[in-house]
Structures are given as structure tokens and as C-alpha cells.
Short mmCIF file of C-alpha atoms in Angstrom, two decimals:
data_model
loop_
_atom_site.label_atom_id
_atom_site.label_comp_id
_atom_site.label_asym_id
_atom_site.label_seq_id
_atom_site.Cartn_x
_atom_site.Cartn_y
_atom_site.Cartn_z
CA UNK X 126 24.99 6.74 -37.85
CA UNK X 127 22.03 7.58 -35.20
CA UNK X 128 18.96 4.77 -35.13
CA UNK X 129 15.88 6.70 -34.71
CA UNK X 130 12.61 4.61 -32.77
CA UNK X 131 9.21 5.95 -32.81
CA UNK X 132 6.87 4.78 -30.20
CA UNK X 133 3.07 4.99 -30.01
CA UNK X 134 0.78 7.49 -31.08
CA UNK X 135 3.82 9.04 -33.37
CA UNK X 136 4.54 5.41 -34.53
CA UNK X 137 1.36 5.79 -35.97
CA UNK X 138 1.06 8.96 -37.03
CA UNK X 139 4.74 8.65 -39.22
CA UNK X 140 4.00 4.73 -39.88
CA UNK X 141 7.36 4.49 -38.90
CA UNK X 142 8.71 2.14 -36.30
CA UNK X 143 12.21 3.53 -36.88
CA UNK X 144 14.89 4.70 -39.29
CA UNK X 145 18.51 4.64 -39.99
CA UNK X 146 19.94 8.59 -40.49
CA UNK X 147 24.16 8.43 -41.79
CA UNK X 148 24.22 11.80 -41.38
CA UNK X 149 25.99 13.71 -38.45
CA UNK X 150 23.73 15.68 -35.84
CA UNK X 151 25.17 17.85 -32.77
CA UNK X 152 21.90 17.93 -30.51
CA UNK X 153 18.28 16.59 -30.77
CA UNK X 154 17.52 19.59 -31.84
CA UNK X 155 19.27 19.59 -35.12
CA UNK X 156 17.90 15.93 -35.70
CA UNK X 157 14.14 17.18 -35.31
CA UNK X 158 15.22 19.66 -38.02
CA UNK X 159 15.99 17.22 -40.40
CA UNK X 160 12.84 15.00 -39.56
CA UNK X 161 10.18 17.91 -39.90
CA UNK X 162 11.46 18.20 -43.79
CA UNK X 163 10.21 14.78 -44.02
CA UNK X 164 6.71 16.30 -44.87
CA UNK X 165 3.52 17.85 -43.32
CA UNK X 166 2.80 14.78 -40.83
CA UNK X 167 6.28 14.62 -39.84
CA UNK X 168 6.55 18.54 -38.79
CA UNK X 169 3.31 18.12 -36.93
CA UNK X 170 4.26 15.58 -34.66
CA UNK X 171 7.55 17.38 -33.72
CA UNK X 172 5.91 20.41 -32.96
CA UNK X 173 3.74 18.53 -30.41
CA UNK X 174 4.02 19.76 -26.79
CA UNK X 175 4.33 16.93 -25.18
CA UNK X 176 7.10 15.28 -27.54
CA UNK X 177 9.40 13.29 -24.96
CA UNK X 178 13.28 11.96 -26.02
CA UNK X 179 15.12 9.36 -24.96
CA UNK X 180 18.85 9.35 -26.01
CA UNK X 181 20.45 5.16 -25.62
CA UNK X 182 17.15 4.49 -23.63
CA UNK X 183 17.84 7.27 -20.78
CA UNK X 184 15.30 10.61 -20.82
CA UNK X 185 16.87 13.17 -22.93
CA UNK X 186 16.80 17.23 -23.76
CA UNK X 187 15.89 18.76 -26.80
CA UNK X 188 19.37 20.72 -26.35
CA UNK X 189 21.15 16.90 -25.17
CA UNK X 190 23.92 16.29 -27.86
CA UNK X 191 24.46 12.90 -29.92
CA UNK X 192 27.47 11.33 -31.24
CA UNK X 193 27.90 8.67 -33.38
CA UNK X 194 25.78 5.44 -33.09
CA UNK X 195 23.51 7.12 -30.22
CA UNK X 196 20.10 5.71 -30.16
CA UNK X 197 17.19 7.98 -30.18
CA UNK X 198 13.68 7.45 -29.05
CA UNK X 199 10.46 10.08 -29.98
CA UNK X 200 7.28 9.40 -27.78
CA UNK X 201 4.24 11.05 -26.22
CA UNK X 202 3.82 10.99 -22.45
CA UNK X 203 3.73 7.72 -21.32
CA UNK X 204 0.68 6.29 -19.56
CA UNK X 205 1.88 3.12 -18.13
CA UNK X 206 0.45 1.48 -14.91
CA UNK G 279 15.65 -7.14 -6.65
CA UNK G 280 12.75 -8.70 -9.22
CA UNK G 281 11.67 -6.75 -12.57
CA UNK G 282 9.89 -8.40 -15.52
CA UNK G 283 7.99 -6.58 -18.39
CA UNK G 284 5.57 -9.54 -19.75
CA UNK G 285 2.59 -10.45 -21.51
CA UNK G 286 1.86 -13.43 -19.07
CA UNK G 287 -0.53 -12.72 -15.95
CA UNK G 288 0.83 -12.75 -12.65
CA UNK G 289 -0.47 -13.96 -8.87
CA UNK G 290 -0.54 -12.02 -5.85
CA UNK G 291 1.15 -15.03 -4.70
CA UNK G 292 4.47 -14.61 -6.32
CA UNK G 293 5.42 -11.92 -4.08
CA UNK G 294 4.81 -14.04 -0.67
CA UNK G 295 6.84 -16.55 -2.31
CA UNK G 296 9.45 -14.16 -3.45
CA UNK G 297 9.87 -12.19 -0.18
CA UNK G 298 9.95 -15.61 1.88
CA UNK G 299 13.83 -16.28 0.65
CA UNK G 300 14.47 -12.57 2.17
CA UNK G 301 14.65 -14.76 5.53
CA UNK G 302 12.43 -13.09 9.25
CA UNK G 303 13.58 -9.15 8.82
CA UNK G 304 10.57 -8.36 7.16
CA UNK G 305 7.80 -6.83 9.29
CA UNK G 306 5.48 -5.07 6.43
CA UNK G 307 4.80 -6.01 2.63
CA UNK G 308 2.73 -3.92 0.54
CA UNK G 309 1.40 -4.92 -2.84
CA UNK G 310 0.03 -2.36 -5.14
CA UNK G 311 -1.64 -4.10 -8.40
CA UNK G 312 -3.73 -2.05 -11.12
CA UNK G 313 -6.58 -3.63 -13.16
CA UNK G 314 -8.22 -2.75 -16.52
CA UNK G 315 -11.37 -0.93 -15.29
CA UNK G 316 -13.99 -0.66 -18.27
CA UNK G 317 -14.79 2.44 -17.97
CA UNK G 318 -12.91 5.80 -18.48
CA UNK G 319 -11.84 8.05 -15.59
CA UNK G 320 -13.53 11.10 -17.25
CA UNK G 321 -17.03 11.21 -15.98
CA UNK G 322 -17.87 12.52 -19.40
CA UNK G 323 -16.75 9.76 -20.70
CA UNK G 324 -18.48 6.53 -20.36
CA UNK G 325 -17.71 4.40 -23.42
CA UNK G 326 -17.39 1.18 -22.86
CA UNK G 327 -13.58 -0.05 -22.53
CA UNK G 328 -13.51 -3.47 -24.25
CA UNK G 329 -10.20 -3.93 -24.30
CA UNK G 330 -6.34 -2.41 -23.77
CA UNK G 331 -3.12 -2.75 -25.86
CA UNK G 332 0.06 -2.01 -23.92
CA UNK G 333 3.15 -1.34 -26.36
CA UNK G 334 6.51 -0.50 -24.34
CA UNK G 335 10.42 0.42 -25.48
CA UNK G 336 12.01 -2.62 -24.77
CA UNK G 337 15.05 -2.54 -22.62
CA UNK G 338 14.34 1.42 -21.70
CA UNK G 339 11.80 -0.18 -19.93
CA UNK G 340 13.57 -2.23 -18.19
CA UNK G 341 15.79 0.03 -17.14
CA UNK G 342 13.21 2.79 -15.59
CA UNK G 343 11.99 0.05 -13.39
CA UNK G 344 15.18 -0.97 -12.36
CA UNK G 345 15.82 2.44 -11.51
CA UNK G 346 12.83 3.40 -9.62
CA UNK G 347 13.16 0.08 -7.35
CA UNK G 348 16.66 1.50 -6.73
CA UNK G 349 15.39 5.17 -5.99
CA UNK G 350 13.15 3.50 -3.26
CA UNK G 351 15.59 1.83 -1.83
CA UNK G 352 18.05 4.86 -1.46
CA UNK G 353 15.04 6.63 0.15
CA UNK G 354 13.66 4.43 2.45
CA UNK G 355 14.61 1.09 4.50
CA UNK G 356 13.30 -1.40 2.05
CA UNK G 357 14.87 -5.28 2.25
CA UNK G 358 13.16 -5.91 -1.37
CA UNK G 359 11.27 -4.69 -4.40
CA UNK G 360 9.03 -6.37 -7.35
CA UNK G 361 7.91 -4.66 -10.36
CA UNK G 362 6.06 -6.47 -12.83
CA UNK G 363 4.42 -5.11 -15.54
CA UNK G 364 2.59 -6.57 -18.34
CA UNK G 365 2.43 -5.83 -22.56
CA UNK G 366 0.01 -6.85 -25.33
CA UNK G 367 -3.74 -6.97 -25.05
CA UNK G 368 -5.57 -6.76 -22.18
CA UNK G 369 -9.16 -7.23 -20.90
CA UNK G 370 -11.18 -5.13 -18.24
CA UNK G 371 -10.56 -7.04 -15.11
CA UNK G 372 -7.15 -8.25 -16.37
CA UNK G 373 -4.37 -7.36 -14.25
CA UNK G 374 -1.96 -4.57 -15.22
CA UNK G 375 0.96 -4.30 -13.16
CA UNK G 376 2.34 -5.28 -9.63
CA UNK G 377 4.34 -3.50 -7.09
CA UNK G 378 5.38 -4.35 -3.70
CA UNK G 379 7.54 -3.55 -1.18
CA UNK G 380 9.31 -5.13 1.83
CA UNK G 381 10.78 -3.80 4.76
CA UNK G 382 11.24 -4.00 8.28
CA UNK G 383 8.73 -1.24 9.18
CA UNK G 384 5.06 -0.20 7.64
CA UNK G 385 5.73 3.33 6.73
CA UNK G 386 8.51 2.56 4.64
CA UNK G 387 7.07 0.16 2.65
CA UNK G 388 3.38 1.77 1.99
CA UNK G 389 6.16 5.04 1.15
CA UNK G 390 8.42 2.52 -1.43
CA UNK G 391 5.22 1.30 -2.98
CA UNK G 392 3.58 4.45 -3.47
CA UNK G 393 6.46 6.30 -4.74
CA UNK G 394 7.32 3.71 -7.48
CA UNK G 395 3.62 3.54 -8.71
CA UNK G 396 3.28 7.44 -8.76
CA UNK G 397 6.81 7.57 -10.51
CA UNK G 398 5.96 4.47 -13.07
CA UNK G 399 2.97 6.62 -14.22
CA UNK G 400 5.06 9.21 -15.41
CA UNK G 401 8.66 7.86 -16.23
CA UNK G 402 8.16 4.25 -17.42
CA UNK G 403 8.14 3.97 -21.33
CA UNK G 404 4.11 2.46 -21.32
CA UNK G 405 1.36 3.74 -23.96
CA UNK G 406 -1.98 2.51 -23.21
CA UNK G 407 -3.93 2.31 -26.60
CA UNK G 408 -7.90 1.72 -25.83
CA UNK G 409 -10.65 -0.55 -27.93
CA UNK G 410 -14.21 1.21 -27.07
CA UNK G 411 -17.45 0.47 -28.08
CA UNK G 412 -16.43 3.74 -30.91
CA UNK G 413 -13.57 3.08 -32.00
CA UNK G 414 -9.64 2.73 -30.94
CA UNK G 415 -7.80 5.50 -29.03
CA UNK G 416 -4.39 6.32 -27.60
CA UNK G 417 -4.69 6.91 -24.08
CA UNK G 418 -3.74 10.68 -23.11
CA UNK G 419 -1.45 11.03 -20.05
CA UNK G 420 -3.05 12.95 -16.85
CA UNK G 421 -2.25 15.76 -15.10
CA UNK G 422 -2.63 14.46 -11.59
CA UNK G 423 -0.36 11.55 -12.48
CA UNK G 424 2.35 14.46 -12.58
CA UNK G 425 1.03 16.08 -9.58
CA UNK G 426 1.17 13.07 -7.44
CA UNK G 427 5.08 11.96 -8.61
CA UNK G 428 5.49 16.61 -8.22
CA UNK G 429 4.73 15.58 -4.43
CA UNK G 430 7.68 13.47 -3.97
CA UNK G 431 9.83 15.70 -5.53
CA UNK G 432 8.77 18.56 -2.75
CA UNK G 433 8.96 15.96 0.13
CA UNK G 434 12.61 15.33 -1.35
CA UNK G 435 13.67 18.50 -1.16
CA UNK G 436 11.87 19.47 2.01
CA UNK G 437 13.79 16.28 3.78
CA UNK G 438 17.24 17.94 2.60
CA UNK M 4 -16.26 -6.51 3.37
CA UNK M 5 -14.67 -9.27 4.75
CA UNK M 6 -13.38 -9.21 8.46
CA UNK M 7 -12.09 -12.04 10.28
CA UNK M 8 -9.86 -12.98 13.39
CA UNK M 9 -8.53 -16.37 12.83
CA UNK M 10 -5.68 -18.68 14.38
CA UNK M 11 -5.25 -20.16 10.27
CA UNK M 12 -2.66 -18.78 7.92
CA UNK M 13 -3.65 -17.05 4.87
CA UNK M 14 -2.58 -16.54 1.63
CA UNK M 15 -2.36 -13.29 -0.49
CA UNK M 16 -4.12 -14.95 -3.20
CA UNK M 17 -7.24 -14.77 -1.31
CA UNK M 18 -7.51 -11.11 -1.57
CA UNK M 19 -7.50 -11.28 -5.92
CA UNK M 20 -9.98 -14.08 -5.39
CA UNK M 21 -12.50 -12.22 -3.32
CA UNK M 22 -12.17 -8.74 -4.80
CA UNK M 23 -12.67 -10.71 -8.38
CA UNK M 24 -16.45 -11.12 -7.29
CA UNK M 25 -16.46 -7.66 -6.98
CA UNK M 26 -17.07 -6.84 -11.17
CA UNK M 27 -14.50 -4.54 -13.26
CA UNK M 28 -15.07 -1.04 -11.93
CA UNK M 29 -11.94 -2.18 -9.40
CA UNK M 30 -9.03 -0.05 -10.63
CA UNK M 31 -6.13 -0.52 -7.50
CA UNK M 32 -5.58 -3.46 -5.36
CA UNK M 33 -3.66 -2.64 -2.49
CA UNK M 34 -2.22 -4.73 0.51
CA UNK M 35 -0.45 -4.76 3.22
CA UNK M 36 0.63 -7.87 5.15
CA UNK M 37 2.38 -7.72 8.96
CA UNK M 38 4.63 -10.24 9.36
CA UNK M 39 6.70 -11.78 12.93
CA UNK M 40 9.92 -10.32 12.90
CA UNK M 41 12.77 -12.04 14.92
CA UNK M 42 14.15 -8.70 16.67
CA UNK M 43 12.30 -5.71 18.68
CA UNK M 44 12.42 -2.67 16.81
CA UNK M 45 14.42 -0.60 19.04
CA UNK M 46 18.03 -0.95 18.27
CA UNK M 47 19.30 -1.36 21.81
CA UNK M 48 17.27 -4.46 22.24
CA UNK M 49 18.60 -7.22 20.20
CA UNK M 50 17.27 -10.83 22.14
CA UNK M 51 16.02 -12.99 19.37
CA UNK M 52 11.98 -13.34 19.29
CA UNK M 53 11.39 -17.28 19.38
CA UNK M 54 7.18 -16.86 19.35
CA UNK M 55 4.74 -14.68 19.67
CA UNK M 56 1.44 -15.18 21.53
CA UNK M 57 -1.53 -12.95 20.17
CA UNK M 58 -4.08 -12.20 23.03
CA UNK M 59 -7.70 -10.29 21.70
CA UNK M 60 -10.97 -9.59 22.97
CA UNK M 61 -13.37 -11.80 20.99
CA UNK M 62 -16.23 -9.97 19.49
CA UNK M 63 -15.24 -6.34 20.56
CA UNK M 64 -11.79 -6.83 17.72
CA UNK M 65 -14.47 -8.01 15.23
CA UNK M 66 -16.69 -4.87 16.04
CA UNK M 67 -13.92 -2.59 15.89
CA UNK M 68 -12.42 -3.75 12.29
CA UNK M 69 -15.85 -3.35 10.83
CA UNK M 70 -16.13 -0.30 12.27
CA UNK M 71 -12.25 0.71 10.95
CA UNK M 72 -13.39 -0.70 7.55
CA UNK M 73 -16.25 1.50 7.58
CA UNK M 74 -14.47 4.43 8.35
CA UNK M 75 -11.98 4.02 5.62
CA UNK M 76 -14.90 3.48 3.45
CA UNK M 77 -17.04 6.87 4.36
CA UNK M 78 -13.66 8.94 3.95
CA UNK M 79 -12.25 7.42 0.52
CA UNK M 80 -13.99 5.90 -2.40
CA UNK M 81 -13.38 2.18 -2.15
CA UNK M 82 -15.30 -0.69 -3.41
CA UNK M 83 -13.71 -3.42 -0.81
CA UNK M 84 -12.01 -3.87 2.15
CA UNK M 85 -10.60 -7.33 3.73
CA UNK M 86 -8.88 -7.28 7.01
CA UNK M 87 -8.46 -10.57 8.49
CA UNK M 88 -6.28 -11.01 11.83
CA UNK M 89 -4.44 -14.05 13.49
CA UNK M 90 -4.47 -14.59 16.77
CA UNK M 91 -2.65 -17.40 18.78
CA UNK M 92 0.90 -18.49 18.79
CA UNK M 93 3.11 -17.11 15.72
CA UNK M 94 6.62 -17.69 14.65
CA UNK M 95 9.32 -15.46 12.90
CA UNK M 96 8.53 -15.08 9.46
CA UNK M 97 4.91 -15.95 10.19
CA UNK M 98 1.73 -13.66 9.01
CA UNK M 99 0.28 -12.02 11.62
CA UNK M 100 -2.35 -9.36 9.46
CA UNK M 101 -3.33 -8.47 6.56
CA UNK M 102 -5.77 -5.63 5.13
CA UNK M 103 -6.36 -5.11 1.60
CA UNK M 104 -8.53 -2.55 -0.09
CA UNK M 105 -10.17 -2.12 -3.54
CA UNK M 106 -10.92 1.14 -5.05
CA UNK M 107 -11.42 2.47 -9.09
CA UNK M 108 -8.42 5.09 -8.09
CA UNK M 109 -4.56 4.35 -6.74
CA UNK M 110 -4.25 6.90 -4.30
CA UNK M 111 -7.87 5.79 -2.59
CA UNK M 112 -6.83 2.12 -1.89
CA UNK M 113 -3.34 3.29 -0.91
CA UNK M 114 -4.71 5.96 1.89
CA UNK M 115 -7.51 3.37 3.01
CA UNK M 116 -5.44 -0.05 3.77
CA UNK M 117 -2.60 2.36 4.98
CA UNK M 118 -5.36 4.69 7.60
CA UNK M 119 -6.53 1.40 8.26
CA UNK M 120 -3.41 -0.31 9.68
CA UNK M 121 -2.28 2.98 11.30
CA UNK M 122 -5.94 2.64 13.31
CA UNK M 123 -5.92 -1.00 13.70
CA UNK M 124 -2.36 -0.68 15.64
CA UNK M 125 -3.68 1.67 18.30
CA UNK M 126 -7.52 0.69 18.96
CA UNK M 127 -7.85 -2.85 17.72
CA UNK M 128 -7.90 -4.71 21.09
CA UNK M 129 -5.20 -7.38 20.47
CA UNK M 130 -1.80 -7.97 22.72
CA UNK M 131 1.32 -9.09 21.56
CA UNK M 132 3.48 -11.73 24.00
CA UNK M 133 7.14 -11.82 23.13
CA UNK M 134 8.80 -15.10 24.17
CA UNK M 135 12.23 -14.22 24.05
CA UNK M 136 16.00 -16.07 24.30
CA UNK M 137 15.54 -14.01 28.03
CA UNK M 138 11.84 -15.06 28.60
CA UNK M 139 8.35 -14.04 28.02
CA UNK M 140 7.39 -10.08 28.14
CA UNK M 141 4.21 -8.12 27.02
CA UNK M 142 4.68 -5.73 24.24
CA UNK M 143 4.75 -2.22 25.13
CA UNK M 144 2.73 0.14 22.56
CA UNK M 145 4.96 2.64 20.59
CA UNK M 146 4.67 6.23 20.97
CA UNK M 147 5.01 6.27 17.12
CA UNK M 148 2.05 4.37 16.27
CA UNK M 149 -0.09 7.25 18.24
CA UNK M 150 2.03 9.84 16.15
CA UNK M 151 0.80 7.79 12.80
CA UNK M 152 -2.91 7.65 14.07
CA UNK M 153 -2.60 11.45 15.13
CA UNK M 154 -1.48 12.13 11.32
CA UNK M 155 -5.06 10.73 10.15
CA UNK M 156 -6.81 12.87 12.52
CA UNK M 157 -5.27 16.40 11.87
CA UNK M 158 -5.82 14.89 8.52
CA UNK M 159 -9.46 14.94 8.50
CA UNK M 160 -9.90 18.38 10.72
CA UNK M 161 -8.04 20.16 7.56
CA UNK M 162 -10.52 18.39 5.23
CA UNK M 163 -13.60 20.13 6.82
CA UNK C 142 -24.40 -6.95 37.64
CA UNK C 143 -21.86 -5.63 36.15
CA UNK C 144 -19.11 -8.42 34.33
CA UNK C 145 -16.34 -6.95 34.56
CA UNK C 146 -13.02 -8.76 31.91
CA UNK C 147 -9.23 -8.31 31.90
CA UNK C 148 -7.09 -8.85 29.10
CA UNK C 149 -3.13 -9.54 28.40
CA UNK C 150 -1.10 -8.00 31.04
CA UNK C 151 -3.70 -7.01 33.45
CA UNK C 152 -5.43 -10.83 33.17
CA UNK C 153 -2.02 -11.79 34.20
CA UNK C 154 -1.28 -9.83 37.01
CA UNK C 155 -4.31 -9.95 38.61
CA UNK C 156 -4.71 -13.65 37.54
CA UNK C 157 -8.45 -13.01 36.90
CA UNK C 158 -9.77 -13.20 33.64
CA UNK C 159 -13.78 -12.22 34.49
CA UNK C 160 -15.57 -11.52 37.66
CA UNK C 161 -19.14 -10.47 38.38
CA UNK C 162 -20.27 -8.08 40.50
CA UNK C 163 -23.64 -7.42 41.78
CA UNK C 164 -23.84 -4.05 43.21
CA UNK C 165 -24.46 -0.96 40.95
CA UNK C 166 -21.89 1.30 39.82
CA UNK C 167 -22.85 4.43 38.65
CA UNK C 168 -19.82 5.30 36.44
CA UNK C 169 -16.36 3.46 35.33
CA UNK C 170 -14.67 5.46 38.38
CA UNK C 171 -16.90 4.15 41.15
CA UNK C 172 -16.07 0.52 39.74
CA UNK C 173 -12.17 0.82 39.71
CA UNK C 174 -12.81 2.49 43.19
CA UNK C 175 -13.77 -0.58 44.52
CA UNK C 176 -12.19 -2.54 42.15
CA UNK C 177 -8.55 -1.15 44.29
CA UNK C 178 -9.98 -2.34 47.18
CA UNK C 179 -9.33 -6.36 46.43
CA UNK C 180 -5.44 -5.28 47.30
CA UNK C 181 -2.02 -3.97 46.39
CA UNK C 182 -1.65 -5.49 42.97
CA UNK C 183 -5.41 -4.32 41.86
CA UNK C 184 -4.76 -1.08 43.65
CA UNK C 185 -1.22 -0.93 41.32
CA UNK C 186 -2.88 -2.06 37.61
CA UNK C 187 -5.75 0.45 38.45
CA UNK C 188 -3.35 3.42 38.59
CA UNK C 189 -1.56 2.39 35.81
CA UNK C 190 -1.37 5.45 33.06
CA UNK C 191 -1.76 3.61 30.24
CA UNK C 192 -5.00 2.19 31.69
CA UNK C 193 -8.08 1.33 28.80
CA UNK C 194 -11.46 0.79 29.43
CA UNK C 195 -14.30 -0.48 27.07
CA UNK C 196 -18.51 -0.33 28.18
CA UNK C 197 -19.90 -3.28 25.92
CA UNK C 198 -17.17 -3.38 23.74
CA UNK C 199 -16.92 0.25 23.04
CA UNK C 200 -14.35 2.43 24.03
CA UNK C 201 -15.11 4.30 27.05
CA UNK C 202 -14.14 6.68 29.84
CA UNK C 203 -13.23 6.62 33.23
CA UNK C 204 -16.72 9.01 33.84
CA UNK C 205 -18.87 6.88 31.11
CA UNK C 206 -21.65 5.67 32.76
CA UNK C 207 -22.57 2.39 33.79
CA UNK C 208 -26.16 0.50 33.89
CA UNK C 209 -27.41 -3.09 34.98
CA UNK C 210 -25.62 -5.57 32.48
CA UNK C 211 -23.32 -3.71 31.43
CA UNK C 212 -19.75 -5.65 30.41
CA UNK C 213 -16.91 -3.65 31.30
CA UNK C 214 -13.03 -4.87 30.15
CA UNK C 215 -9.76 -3.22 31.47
CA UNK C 216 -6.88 -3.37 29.41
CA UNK C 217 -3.19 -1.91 29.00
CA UNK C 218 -2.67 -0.15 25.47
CA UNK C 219 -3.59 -2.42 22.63
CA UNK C 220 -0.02 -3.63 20.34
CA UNK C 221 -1.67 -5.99 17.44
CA UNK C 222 -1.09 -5.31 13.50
#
């Protein structure tokens, strides 16, 4: 299972604080596939530029891989301070 | 080592108080605290700021700091480090977040204090979302916030 | 602007309470505070400090602070500046200076309080007296505090 | 007159703080000139390197000029902050 959080702006946008996918994904990559069949809003916010990951709360790659259990984090660029 | 992400205000007076226990090897502290001005930085931009909501990713948060206080410390002599860093709603004038730095000598701690600020901006898990006089708006990250924390990054490998 | 050479302590908390007057357009709080340390910087010189006696030249320090404040003001944008200055007979662990500066951007307040105490350290007309576990010397002024100055100088020729 | 002050290390030595001086000096240089003349340990601070000089509380030179009423103060290199 991989826990999904949404943060933000995309938060927002998805109305989605996070979700709860069963299925198996080898990379981020393969998990934004699955999310951008979720419907219109969905592929527009993972086609954003700026999209940032976080994989168990450390900064991750579109190409980083997941395993079981991994938490994943979608955000824009943060504007903290 | 002291990091807190709260919705509480804090005093510049914590940090005298904090660095005191550290005992007579400090020589330099530098503070760096940042407000909620009430107007945009855009000079095209002048609606009125009336107030801020700060959401963060609990516990990646946490960690950045923790991190950046440590990356400071590997670079430069510093005896201590406080990060604090407030959520929720804020008002213009309201404090946002605190920084300082101890050491035994100036340079290193204006260097420790500058470098965590610069490398908050762009690494800590923070979304400013503004209340203006027209409407609500997530705050858009800048590009000189990346080409300040670029700089360190070039000193870095420059000192190599 | 507020300048002062005192024998009194002072508190950080001072420098939020004065720059509060100062209205919402304040951004970046920065500080730095110079504290007595109980060794001599250079490593091969390890007798304890027990006091340290700070010698100025009344109203030529005062003039030259504003003047340093001024300075820091025509070259960045800053709303503020406090630098206030103890004099007299200090202990380890005791405050000896403190300069703060106010400005709507980071990097301003950091490059004014910081060109300020680089300045302060080489033209500022006070003396430090070291009594020591092996008596009472005058400080000697570092090479490396000119090098820090110098920095600010080249600084400002590449500007023009 | 000229008033002429010492500070820290130099106030020591010579164990003056302030003297006045009545006759008229027509630059910093003609002052220390005569200023050696009071004996060895004046004649030793007055070629020391490190040597400052300020003209009514402004940094000057050992060729700034000096006028009636003028307060000049010697001092080694400063070390507050």
C-alpha cells in the first residue's frame, strides 16, 4: 500500500488531503500515471512544472522508486520563511 | 540544537536565554526573524495583505530544519542553532520565523544564519496562502529565493 | 535610528520593541550581539580572560556609529538601524554590542548589521583591556578585521 | 590652543590623558614633532606604526591641517565590537 498527501495549492485544486492506493508502483513516475486518470483536474496538476515529491518525508525524483508502505508527498514550491 | 514548528509567537528573548546554558565560548549571535509585511514584493502589486495562512507537512518539516541546522554546523564553527517557525494565520506585523546562530567568531555565525534562511526558503515544506483586499491567493515561490540558496551551492564547491 | 554607548546591559527584546514603532512595511529583523569570551582567539594563547575593561572616546564613538548607521543606510534599503555599545568593565559571557537592522528584504538587513559590525571593529574608537590569569594587557587589533572591512570596500568600487 | 587627548594604551604610557597647548601648529606632523620632544617614551608612542589620529573627532592625517581650537586625540588601532 503507498499513502499519497497532497499539500497546498494541489490540496486544493484535487480537494484531496490524501489517499490510500493498494496497488503496486515501481517509481513516482508510474504513480503519477495512475493519478492523471483520475480526471481532467487531476492530469493538470501533474503536468505542472513545478510539481515537487517527497518520498517518507525526504525530497524525491520523478524516476525515485517506491516499495511497499512508502509515503508520498505532491506539492508546489514551497514558500516558507 | 532547538527546532519547533508552532502556531504560538515567539520573543527575541528566547534565544539569549537559550544560548546562555551554551556556557562563555560564544563571541557572536545572530538572529534573523521575518515579519508579515502588508504589502506584496511585486511593485505591481500593491494589494493590501490582510492576512497570511501558513500550512506545513508535519514531521517533513521537522526534519528539513533539523537538517539545515546540521548542514551549518558541518560548514562552519557554530556552538548552537534555533529554528523556529510558525503555522496557522498570521497578521502583517506578526512574526514569521526565527533563526540564529552562535559561535565563537562573527563571520561564522552571520554565514550559519544566512545560509539556513536562504536554504529554508527553498527546501522547508511551507506554503504561504495570502488574504488581500481581492480575494485569497497561494503565494508563488521566487526566483531569487533559488538564486540566493544557487550561491551557496557555488561557494561549496569553490571551497572544495 | 537609535545609537547609544552605555555601561547598562541590554536585552534583545529591545530591538522587536523599538523596530515595532516602525509600522508593517518591516520584512527582516536581523541582529547581531558580541559577547565576552573567556579565551583570546588565537589558539596558542589560552590564559583565561577574568574581565574586560572597555575604554572609548566619548562623543567622537557616538559620531562615528551614526555616521556607520548612515552609511549602511545610503548603500542598502533599510528602514532601522540600532547599535548600542557598552563600555566599562565586562565579564565572560557578558554583552558587549549589539547592532540590529530592519529592512522590507532579508538579504538588505543581513548585509547592513553585518557591514556594520565589520566597520564598527576597525574605526569605532573603543579599546579593549584584557585582565588575564597572567595580568592586564591591551588588545591588539586583528589583521583580519581590516581584511573584513577591505571586503566592503572592493565591494562598493565593483558596484559603481 | 590646540587640546590635544590620548586614549587606552597611549593614555597609559604616557600617563596623560589631555594637555593643552598654546602655540600654533600648522599640521598633525608639526604637533607630534614637538609632541617627541617631552622625552623617550613620547618620542617611542609617536613612532609607533599603528599610530591614529582624529582632528575634532574625525579621522585625520598626519598632514591634515590644524587651526586655533582644534581637539586633536592620538590613539593605537581601535579593538571594540
Amino acid at each position: 500500500m503507498i499513502n499519497v498527501l497532497f499539500f497546498a495549492k494541489y490540496r486544493e485544486q484535487l480537494n484531496t488531503d490524501s489517499l490510500q492506493l493498494d496497488a503496486d508502483f515501481s517509481s513516482v513516475e508510474s504513480l503519477i500515471d495512475v493519478l492523471k486518470t483520475k480526471g481532467d483536474t487531476w492530469q493538470q496538476v501533474f503536468s505542472q512544472s513545478g510539481l515537487m515529491v517527497a518520498v517518507n518525508q525526504q525530497m524525491a525524483k520523478l524516476n525515485s522508486a517506491l516499495k511497499d508502505g512508502d509515503e508520498v508527498a505532491f506539492f508546489p514550491p514551497v514558500t516558507g520563511g | 540544537m532547538l527546532i519547533k514548528v508552532q502556531h504560538e509567537d515567539f520573543e527575541l528573548s528566547l534565544v539569549s536565554d537559550y544560548f546562555k546554558q551554551c556556557g562563555t565560548e560564544i563571541g557572536a549571535v545572530v538572529t534573523f526573524t521575518g515579519l508579515v509585511r502588508d504589502f506584496q514584493h511585486q511593485p505591481d502589486d500593491k494589494e493590501r495583505v490582510e492576512a497570511l495562512t501558513l500550512e506545513h507537512y508535519p514531521g517533513m518539516t521537522e526534519s528539513v530544519l533539523t537538517q539545515l541546522a546540521e548542514d551549518a554546523k558541518s560548514r562552519w564553527t557554530l556552538n548552537e542553532v534555533v529554528i523556529i517557525h510558525r503555522v496557522g494565520t498570521l497578521y502583517p506585523g506578526d512574526n514569521i520565523v526565527l533563526v540564529a546562530t552562535a559561535s565563537a567568531h562573527r563571520q561564522d555565525a552571520f554565514n550559519g544564519c544566512q545560509f539556513i534562511m536562504d536554504s529554508l526558503k527553498t527546501t522547508a515544506p511551507f506554503w504561504k496562502k495570502e488574504q488581500t483586499s481581492h480575494g485569497a491567493r497561494w503565494v508563488d515561490a521566487k526566483q531569487s529565493d533559488q538564486s540566493e540558496v544557487d550561491k551557496w551551492l557555488t561557494q561549496s564547491a569553490k571551497e572544495c
